[in-house]
CSV table of C-alpha atoms and ligand atoms in Angstrom, one decimal:
chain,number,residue,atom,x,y,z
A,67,UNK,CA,7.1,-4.8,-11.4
A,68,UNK,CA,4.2,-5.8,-9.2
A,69,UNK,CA,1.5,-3.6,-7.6
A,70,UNK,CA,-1.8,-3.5,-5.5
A,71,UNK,CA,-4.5,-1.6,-5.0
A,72,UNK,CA,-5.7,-3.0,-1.4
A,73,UNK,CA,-7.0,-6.3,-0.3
A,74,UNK,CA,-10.3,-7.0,2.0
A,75,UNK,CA,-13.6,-8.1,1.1
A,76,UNK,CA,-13.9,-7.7,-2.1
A,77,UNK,CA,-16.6,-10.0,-3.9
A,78,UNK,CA,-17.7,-10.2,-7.3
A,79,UNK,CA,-21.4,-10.2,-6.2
A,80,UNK,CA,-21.1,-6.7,-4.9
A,81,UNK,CA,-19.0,-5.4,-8.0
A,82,UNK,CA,-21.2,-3.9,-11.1
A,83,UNK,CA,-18.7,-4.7,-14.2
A,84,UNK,CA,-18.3,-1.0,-14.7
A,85,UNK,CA,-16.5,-0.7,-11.5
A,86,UNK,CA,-14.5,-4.0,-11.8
A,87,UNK,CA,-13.5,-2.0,-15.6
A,88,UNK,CA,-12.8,0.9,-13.6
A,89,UNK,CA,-10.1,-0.5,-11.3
A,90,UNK,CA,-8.5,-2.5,-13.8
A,91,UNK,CA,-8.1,0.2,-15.8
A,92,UNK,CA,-6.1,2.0,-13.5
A,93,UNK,CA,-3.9,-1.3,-12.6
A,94,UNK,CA,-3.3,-1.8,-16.3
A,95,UNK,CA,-2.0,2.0,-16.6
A,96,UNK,CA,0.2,1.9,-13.3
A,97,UNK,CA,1.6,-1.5,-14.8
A,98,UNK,CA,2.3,0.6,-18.0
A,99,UNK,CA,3.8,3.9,-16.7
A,100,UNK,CA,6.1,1.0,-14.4
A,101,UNK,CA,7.0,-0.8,-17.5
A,102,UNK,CA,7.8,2.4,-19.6
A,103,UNK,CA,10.1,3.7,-17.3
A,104,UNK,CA,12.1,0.1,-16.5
A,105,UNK,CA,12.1,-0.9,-20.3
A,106,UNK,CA,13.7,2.5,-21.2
A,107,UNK,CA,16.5,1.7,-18.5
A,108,UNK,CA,14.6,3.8,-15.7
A,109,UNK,CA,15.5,3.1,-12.4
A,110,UNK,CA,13.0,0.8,-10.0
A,111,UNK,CA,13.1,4.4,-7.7
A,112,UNK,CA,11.2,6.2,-10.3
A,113,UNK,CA,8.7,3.0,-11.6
A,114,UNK,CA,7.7,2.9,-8.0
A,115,UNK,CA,7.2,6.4,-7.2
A,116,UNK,CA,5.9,7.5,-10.6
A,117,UNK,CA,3.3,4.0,-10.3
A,118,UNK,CA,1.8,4.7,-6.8
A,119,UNK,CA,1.6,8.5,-7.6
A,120,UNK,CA,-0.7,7.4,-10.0
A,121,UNK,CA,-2.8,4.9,-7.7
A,122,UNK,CA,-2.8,8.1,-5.4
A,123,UNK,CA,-4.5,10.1,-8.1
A,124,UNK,CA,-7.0,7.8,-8.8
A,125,UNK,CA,-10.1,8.1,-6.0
A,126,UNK,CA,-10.6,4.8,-6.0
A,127,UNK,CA,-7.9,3.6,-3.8
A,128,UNK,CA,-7.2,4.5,0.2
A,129,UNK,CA,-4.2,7.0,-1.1
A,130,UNK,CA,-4.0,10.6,-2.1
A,131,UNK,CA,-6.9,11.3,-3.7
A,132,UNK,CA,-9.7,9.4,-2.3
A,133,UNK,CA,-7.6,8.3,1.5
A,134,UNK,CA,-10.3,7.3,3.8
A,135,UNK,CA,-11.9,9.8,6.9
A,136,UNK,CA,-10.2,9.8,10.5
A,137,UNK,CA,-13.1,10.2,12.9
A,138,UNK,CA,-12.7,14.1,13.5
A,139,UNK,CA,-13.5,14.1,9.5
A,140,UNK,CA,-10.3,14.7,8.3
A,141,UNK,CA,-7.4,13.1,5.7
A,142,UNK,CA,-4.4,11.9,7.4
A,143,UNK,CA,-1.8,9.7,4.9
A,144,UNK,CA,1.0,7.7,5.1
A,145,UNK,CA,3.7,6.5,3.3
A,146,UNK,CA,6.6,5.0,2.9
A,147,UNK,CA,9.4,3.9,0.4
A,148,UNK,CA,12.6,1.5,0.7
A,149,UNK,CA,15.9,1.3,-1.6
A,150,UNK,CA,17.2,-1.7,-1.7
A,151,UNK,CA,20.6,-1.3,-2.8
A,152,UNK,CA,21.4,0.8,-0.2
A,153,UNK,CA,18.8,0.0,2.5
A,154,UNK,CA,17.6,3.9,2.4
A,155,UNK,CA,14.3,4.2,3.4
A,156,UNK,CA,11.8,7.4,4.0
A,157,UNK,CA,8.2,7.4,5.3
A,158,UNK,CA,5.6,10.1,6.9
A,159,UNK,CA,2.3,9.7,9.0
A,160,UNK,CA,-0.3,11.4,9.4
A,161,UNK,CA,0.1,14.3,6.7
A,162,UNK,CA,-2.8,16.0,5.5
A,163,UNK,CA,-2.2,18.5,3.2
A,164,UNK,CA,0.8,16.7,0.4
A,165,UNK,CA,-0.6,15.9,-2.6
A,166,UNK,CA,1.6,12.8,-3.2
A,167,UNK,CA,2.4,11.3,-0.1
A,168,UNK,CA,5.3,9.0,-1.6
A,169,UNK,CA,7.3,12.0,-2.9
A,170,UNK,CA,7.0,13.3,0.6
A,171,UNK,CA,8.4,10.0,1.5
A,172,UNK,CA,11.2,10.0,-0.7
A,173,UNK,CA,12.0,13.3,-0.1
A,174,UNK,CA,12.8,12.7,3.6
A,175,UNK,CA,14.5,9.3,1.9
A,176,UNK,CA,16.6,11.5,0.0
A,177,UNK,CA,17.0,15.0,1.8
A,178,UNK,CA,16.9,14.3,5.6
A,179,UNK,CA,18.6,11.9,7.6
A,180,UNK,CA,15.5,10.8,9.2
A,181,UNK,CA,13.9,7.7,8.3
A,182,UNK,CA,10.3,8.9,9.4
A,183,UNK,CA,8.4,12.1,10.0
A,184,UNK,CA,5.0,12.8,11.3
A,185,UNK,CA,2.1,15.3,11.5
A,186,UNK,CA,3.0,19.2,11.2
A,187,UNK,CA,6.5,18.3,11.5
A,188,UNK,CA,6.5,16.5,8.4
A,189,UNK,CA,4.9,18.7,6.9
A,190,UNK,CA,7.3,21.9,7.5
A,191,UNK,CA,9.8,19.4,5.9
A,192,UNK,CA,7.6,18.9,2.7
A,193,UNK,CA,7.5,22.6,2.8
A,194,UNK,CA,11.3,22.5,1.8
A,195,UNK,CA,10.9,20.3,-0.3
A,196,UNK,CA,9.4,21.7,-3.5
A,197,UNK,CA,6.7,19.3,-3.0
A,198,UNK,CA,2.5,20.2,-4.5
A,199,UNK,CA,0.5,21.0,-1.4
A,200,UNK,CA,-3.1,20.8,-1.9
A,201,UNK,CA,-6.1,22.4,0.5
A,202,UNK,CA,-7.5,19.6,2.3
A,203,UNK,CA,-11.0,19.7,0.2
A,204,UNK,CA,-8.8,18.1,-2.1
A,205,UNK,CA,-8.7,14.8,-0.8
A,206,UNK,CA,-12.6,14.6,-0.2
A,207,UNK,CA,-14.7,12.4,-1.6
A,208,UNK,CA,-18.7,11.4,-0.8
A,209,UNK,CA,-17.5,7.6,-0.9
A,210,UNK,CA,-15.0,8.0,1.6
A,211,UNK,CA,-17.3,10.2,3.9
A,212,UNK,CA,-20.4,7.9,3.6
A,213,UNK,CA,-17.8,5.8,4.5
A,214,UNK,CA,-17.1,7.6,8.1
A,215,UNK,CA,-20.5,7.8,8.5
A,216,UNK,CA,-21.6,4.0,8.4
A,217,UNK,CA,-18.2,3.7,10.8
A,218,UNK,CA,-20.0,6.5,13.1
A,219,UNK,CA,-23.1,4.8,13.1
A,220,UNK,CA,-21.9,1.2,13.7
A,221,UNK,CA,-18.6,2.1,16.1
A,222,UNK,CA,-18.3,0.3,19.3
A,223,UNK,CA,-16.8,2.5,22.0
A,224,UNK,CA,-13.1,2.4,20.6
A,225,UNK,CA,-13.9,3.4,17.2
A,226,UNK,CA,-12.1,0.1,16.1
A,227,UNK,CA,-13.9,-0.2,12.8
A,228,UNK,CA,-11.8,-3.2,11.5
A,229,UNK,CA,-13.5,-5.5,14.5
A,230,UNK,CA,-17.0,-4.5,13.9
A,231,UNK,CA,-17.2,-4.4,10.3
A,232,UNK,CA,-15.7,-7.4,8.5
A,233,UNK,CA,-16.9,-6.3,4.9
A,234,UNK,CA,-14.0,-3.9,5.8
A,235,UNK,CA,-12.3,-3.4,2.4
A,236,UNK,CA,-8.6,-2.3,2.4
A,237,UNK,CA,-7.2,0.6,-0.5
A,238,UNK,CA,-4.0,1.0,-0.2
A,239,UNK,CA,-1.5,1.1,-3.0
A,240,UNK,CA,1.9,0.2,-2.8
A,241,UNK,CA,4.9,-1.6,-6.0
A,242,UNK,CA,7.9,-3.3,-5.8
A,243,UNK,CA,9.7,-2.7,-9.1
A,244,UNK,CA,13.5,-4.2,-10.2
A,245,UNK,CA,15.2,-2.4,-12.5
A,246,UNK,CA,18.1,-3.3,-15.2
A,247,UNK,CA,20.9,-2.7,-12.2
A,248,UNK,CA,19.5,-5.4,-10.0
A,249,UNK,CA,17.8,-2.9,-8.1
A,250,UNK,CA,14.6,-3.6,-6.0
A,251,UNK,CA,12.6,-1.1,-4.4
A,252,UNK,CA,9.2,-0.7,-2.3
A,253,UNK,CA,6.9,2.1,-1.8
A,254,UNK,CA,3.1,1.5,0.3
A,255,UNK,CA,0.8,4.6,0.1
A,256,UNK,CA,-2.3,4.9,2.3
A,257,UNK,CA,-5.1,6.7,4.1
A,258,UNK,CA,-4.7,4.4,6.6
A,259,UNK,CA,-7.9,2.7,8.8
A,260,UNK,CA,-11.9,4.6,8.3
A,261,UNK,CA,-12.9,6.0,11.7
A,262,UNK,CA,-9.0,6.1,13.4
A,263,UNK,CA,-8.8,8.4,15.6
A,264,UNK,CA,-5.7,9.7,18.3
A,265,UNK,CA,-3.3,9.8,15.3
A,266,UNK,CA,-3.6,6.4,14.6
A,267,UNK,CA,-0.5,5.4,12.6
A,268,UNK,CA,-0.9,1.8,10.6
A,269,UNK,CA,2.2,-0.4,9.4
A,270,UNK,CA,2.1,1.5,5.9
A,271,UNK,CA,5.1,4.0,6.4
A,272,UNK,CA,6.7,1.4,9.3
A,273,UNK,CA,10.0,-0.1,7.5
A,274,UNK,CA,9.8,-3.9,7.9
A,275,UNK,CA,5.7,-3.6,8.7
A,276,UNK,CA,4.4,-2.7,5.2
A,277,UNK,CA,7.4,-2.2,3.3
A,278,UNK,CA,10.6,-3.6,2.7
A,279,UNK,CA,13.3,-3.6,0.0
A,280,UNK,CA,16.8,-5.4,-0.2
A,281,UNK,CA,18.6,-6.2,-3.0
A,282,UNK,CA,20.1,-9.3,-1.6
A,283,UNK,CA,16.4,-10.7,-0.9
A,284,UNK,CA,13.2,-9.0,-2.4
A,285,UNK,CA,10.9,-6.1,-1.6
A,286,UNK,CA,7.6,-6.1,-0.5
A,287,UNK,CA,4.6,-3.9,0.0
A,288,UNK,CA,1.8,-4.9,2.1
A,289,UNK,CA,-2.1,-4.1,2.8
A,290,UNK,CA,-4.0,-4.9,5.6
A,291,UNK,CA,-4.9,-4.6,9.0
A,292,UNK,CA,-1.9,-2.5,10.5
A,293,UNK,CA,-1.6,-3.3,13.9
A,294,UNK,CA,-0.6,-7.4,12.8
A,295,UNK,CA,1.5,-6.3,10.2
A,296,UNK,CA,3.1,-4.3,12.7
A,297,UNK,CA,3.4,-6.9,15.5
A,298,UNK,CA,4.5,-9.6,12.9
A,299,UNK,CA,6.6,-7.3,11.3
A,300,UNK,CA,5.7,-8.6,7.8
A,301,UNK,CA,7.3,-7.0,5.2
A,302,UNK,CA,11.0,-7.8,7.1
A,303,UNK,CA,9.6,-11.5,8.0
A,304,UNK,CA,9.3,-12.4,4.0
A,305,UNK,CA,12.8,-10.7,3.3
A,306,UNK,CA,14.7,-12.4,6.3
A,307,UNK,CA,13.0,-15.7,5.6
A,308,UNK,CA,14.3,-15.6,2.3
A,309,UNK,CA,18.1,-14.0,3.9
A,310,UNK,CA,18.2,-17.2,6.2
A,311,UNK,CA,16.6,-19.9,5.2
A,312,UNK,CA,16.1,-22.1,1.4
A,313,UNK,CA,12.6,-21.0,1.0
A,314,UNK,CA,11.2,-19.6,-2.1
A,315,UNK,CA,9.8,-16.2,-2.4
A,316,UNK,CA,6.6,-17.9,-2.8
A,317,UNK,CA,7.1,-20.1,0.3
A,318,UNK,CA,8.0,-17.4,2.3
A,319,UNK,CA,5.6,-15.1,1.3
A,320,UNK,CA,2.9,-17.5,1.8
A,321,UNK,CA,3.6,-18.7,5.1
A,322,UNK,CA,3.9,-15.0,6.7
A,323,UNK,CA,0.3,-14.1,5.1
A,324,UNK,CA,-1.7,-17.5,5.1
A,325,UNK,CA,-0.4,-19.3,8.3
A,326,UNK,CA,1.0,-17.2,10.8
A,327,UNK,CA,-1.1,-13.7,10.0
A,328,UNK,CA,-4.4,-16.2,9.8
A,329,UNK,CA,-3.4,-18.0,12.9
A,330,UNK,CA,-2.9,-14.7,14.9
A,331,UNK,CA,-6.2,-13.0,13.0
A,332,UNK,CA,-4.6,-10.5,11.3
A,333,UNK,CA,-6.0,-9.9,7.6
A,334,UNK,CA,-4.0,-8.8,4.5
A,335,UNK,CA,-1.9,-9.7,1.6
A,336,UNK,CA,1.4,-8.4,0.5
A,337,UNK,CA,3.1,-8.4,-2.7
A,338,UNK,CA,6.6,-9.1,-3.6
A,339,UNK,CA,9.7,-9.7,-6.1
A,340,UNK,CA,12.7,-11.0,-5.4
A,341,UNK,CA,16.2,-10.4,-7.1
A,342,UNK,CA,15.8,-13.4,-9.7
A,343,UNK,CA,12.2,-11.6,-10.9
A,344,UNK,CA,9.9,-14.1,-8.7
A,345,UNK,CA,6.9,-12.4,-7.8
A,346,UNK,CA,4.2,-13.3,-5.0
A,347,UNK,CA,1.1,-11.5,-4.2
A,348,UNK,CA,-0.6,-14.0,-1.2
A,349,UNK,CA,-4.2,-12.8,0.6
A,350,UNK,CA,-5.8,-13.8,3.3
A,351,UNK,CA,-8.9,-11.8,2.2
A,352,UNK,CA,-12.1,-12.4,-0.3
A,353,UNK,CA,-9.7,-10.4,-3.1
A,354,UNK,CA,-6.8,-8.7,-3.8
A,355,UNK,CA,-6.2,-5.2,-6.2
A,356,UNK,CA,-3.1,-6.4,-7.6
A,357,UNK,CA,-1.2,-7.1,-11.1
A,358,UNK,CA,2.3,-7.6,-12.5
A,359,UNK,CA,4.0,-7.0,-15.5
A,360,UNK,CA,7.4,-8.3,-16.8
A,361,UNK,CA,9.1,-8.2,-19.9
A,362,UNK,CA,7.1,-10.9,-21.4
A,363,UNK,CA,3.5,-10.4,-19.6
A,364,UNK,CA,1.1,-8.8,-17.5
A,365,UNK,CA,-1.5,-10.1,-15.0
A,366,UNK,CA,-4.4,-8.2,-13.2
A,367,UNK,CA,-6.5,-10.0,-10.9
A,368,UNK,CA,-8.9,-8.9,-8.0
A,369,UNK,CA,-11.0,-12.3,-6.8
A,370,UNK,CA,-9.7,-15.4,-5.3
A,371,UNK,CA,-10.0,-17.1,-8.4
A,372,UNK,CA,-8.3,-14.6,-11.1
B,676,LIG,N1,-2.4,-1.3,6.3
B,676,LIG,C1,-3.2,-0.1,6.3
B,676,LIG,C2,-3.2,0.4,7.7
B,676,LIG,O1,-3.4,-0.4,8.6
B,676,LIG,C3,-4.6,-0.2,5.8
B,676,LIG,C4,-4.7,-0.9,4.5
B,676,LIG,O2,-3.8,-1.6,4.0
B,676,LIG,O3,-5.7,-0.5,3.8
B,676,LIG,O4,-3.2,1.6,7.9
């Protein structure tokens, strides 16, 4: 299994070492709670889901519990999860009031025949759906709105804070797991962009943009600034490279992110696993959340360097 936690601009010389502890304390349980369930013959559904609804938990990441402002001051998440043995998919945008966005995904995955629902809509589904709705306090926190505010203060007309703040740090969490079938599949979870306004929807809970899964190829999960992953559809681009062409998963994942995302501008990093066990986790960006775990080892790294 493989996970992040966001990529961006994330340097050591801004990190004290108790919140460098703090984040790799939560990769190191979301790798264990992954491992648990595959080791005990779990399926990759439930590593991933059970995996990012514990990043979404956690405050410190862009998801669930500690998802960045929109500019009216509000919480609006997305998410999005793909099966790749059957090519299933579910996603929402731009629900505010689901405690676990990725069980609201798989829920319209599972229950609907929709691949993607939005706003109120998604959440009347949710409502069916024996899902934990929370009051909206409950995704507050001071980081986030500081945050909002700094975006506010700095915001050039368009409220595009990505182009006027490059220490823009990126939180979301996504995992690709494979299980003892064979089977691979992705899940991205996110608040999506500080400062977005007019219902901004990223690539996060767009199939193909920030998540993909087939069994035949790899999945992949992917953080960064939306709107490229969208355009370059990047998630698909690493999976079809691999479906029709001899490249490696590395190759492939490393030409989408670190020549043709950096020669268009776009900044981000995606991980991915393919159906021999290859992992990738290629950034563009100062650092990278991320870790892996297999049968034999685990990895967390954040810098460049790690
Ligand atoms: N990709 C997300 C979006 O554009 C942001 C992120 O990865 O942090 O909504």
């Amino acid at each position: 299994m493989v996970i992040h936690g966001g990529a961006g601009t994330i340097l050591k010389k801004n990190m004290t070492p108790e919140k460098e502890a703090a984040y790799t304390e939560v990769l190191k349980d979301a790798l264990q709670k992954g491992k648990s369930i595959l080791a005990n013959g779990g399926s990759s559904k439930d590593a991933v889901i059970q995996t990012i609804e514990l990043m979404e938990n956690s405050p410190l990441f862009n998801a669930g519990k500690g998802a960045v402002f929109t500019n009216d001051g509000t919480n609006k998440l997305d998410a999005s999860i793909m099966d790749g043995a059957t090519l299933d998919a579910g996603a929402v945008g731009g629900i505010g009031l689901v405690k676990n966005p990725i069980k609201a995904a798989n829920a319209v995955m599972e229950n609907s025949e929709h691949v993607l629902l939005s706003g109120a809509g998604a959440e009347a589904f949710c409502k069916t759906q024996n899902l934990e709705f929370v009051d909206p306090k409950y995704f507050f926190t001071e980081k986030r709105w500081q945050s909002l505010q700094r975006a506010l203060d700095k915001e050039n007309g368009m409220g595009n804070i990505f182009e006027s703040n490059p220490d823009y740090k990126f939180g979301t969490v996504g995992a690709v797991a494979l299980d003892m079938e064979g089977n691979i599949v992705a899940g991205t979870s996110t608040g999506g962009m500080t400062n977005k306004r007019f219902d901004r929807i990223g690539d996060s809970p767009i199939i193909g943009a920030g998540t993909y899964a087939d069994n035949q190829t790899c999945g992949v999960s992917c953080t960064g600034h939306g709107e490229y992953f969208i355009r370059y559809a990047v998630a698909h681009d690493v999976s079809a490279q691999l479906e029709y062409s001899n490249k490696s998963l590395d190759e492939a994942a490393n030409y989408t992110i670190n020549e043709k995302l950096v020669e268009a501008g776009g900044s981000g990093g995606l991980i991915a696993l393919d159906k021999k066990g290859n992992i990738s986790m290629p950034f563009n960006t100062e650092g990278m959340y991320r870790g892996y775990i297999t049968d034999k080892e685990q990895y967390i790294g954040i810098y460049k360097n790690d």
